[in-house]
Coordinates of C-alpha atoms in Angstrom, one line a residue:
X872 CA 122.2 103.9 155.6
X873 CA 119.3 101.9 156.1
X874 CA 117.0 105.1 156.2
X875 CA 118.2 106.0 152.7
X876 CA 117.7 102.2 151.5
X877 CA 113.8 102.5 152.9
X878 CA 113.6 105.7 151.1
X879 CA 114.9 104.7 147.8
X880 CA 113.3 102.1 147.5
X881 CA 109.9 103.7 148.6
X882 CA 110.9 105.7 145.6
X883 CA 111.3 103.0 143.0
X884 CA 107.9 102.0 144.0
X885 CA 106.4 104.9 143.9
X886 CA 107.9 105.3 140.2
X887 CA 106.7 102.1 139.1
X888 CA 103.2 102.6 140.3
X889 CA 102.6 105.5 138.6
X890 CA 104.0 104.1 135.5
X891 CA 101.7 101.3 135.5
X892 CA 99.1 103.6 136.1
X893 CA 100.4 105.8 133.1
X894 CA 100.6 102.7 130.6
X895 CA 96.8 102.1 131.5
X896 CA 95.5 105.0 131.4
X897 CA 97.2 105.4 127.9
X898 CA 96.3 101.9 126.4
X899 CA 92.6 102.8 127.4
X900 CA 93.0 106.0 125.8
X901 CA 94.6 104.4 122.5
X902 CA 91.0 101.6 122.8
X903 CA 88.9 104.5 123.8
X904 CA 89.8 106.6 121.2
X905 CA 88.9 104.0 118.2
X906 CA 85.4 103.9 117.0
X907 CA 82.9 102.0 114.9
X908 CA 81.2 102.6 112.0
X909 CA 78.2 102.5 114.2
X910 CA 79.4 105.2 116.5
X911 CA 80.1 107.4 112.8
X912 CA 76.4 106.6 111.7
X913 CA 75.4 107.2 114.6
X914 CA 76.4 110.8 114.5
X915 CA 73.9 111.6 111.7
X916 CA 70.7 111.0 113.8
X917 CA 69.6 109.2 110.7
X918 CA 67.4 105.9 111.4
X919 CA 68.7 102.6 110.9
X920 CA 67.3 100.6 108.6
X921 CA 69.8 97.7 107.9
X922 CA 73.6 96.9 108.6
X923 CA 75.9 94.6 106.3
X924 CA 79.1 93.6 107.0
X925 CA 80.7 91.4 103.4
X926 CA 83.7 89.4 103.4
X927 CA 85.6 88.2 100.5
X928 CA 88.6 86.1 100.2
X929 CA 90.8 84.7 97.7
X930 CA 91.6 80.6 98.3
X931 CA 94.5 79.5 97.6
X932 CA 95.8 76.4 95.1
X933 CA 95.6 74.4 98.6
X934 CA 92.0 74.0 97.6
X935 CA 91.1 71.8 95.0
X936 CA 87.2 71.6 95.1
X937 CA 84.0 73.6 95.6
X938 CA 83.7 71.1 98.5
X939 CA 86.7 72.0 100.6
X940 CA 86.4 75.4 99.7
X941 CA 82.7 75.6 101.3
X942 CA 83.9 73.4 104.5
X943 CA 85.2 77.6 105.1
X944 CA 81.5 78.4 104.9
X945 CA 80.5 75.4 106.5
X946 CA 82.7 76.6 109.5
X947 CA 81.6 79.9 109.7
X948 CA 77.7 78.7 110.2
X949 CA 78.8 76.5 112.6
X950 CA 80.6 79.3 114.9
X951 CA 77.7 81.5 114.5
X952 CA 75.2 78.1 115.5
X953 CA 73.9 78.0 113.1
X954 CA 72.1 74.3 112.7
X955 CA 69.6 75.0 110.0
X956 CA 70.7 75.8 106.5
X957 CA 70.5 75.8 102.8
X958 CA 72.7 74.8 100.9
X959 CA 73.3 74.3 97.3
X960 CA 76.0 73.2 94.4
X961 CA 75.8 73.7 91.0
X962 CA 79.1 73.1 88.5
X963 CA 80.0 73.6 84.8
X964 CA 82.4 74.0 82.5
X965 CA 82.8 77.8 83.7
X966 CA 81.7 77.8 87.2
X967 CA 81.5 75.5 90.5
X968 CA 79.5 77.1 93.6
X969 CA 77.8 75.9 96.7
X970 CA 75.4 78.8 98.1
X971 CA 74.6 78.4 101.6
X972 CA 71.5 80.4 103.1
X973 CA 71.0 80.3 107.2
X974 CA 69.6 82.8 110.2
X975 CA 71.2 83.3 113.5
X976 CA 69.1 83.2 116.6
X977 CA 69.3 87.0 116.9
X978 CA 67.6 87.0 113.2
X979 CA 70.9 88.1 110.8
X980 CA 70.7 86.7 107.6
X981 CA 73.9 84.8 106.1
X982 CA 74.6 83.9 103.2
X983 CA 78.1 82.4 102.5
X984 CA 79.1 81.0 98.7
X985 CA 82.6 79.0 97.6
X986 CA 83.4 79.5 94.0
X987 CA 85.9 78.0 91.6
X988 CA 85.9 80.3 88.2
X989 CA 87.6 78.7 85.1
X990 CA 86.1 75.3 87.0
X991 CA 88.0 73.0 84.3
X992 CA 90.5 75.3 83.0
X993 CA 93.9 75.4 84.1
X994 CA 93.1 79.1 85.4
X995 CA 91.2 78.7 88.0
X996 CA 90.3 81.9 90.4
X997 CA 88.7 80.4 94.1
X998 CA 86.8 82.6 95.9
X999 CA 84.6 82.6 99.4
X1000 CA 82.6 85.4 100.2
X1001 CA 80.0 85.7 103.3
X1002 CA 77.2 88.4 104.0
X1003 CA 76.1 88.9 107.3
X1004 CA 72.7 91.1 107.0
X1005 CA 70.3 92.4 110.0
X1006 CA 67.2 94.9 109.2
X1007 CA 67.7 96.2 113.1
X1008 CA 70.1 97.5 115.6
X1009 CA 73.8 96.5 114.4
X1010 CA 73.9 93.1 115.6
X1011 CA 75.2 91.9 112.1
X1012 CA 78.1 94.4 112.7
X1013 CA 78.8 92.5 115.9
X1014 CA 79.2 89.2 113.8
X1015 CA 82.4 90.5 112.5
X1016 CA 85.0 89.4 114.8
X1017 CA 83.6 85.9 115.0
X1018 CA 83.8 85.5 111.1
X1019 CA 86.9 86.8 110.8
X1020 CA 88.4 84.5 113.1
X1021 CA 87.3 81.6 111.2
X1022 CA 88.8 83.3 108.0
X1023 CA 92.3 83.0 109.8
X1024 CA 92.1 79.7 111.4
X1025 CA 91.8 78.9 107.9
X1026 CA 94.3 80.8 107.0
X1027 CA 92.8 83.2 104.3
X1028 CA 92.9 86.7 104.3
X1029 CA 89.6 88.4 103.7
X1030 CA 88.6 91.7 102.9
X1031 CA 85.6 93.4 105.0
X1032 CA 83.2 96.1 103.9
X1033 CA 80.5 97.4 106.3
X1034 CA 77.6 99.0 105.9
X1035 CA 74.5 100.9 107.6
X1036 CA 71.9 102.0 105.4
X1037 CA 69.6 104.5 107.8
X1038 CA 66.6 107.1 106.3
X1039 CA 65.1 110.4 107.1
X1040 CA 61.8 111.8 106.3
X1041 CA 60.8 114.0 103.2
X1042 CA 63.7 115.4 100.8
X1043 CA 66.1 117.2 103.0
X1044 CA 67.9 120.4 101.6
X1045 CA 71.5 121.0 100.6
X1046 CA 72.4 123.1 103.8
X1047 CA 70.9 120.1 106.0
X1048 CA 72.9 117.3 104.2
X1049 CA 75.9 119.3 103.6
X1050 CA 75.6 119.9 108.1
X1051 CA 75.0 115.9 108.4
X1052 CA 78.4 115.4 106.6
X1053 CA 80.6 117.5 108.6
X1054 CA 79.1 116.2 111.7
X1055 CA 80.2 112.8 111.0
X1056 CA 83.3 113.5 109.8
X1057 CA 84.0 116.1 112.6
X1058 CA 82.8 113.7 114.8
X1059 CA 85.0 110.9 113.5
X1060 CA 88.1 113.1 113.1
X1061 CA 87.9 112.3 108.9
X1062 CA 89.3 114.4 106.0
X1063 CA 87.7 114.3 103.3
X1064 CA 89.6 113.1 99.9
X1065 CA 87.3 113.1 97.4
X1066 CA 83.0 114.1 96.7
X1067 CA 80.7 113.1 94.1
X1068 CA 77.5 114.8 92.8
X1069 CA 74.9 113.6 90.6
X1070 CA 71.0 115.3 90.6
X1071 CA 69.8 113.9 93.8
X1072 CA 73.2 111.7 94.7
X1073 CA 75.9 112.7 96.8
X1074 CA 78.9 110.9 98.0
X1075 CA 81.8 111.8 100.0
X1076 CA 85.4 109.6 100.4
X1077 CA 87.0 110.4 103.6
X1078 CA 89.9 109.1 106.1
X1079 CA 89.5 108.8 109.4
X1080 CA 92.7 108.0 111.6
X1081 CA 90.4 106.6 114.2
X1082 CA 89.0 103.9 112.3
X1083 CA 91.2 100.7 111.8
X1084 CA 90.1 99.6 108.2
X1085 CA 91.6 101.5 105.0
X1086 CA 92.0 101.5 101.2
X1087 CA 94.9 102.3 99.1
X1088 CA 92.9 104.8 96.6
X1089 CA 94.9 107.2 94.0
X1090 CA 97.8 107.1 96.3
X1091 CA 95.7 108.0 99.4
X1092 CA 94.2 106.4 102.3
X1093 CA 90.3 105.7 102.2
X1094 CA 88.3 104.1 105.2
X1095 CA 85.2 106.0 105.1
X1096 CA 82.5 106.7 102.8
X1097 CA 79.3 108.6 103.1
X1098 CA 76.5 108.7 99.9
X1099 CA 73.2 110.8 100.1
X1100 CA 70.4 109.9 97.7
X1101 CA 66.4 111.6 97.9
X1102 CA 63.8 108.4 96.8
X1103 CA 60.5 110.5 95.1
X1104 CA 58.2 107.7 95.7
X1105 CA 59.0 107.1 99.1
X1106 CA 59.5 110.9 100.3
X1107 CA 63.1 109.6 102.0
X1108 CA 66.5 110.6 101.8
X1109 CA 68.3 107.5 102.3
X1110 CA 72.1 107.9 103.8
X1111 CA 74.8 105.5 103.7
X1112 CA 78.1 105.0 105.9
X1113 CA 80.3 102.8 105.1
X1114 CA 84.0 101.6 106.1
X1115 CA 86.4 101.3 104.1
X1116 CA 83.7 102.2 100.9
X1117 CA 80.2 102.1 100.2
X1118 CA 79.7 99.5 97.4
X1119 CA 76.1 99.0 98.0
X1120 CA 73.9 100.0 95.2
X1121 CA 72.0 103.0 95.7

């Protein structure tokens, strides 16, 4: 009797060891598998020139001012340390804003602004955006999670677009951009919904179940876009990748 005991309950060990190791593995699978929109620029061999993440958020009627709408903004630049600043309030009839200009020590550029549209009419649309820019390695992508945080304490829900903007030399040919695409969406497991083409501009809307941000767009999913464009005077092709859109002007 006692044999059995030892041997069931070696058993149940043994069972719940290799379930733990099975719930692991498979949670660092599930993180593994995610990626950035780094890791998707970073398929196209393209050179980075800058990266952007934008947030924008809609206050609530809890804010009554230009002044406790930019204590948000005032937040953020203090999680980021960010002692030295600009910081400047203008107000009318139409519009109330305080723009706030400041550098991190690893040199991104923010620029954060509080707005009250409709100032002194009774509708009155709030809004705090913030821009976190960095002509270098991605370390304005890294600011994300930090910024975001302060959006919640505060308990506003921002949206986030982000943004590489990389180049390549001369004007590269149809065959070679049309290569670069499918890499990055093979790469990034991404359908493609929807493509745009315009003389020398190309853009592609794709989805991407590995990457966590997404747009409701014609009834489908959207969290990755890809645009193409050839500058003359420069001799460049200039690429964009973008999650959920790109919205930058190109």
């Amino acid at each position: 009797m006692r044999k059995f005991s030892f041997i069931f309950v070696a058993v149940l060990l043994v069972g719940a060891i290799i379930g733990t190791a099975y719930y692991i593995t498979e949670k660092n699978n599930i993180n593994e598998g995610q990626i950035s929109i780094k890791d998707a620029f970073n398929y196209s061999g393209a050179k980075m020139l800058v990266n952007d993440v934008y947030f924008f958020a809609r206050a609530s009627d809890k804010y009554k001012t230009v002044s406790e709408l930019s204590k948000v903004c005032e937040d953020v630049f203090k999680t980021l340390e960010i002692s030295k600043y600009s910081k400047n309030t203008t107000s009318s009839d139409y519009l109330a804003k305080t723009d706030m200009q400041g550098t991190t020590k690893d040199g991104v550029k923010i620029s954060a602004m509080a707005s009250i549209v409709g100032n002194k009419s009774g509708n009155r649309d709030k809004y705090i955006t913030i821009d976190a820019t960095e002509a270098g390695d991605g370390k304005a992508l890294l600011l994300r999670e930090k910024i975001e945080d302060v959006f919640k304490r505060h308990k506003l829900k921002a949206e986030i677009n982000s943004c590489i903007t990389g180049t390549y030399e001369g004007n590269l040919k149809d065959e070679q951009l049309e290569n670069i695409c499918r890499k990055i969406l093979n790469e990034s497991s991404a359908k493609k919904i929807d493509s745009f083409r315009q003389q020398n501009e190309i853009s592609v809307s794709a989805f991407s179940p590995l990457i966590g941000d997404k747009l409701r767009i014609g009834g489908k999913n959207v969290n990755l876009g890809i645009a193409f464009r050839y500058n003359k005077l420069e001799n460049r092709t200039y690429l964009w990748v973008a999650t959920p859109v790109v919205n930058a002007e190109y």
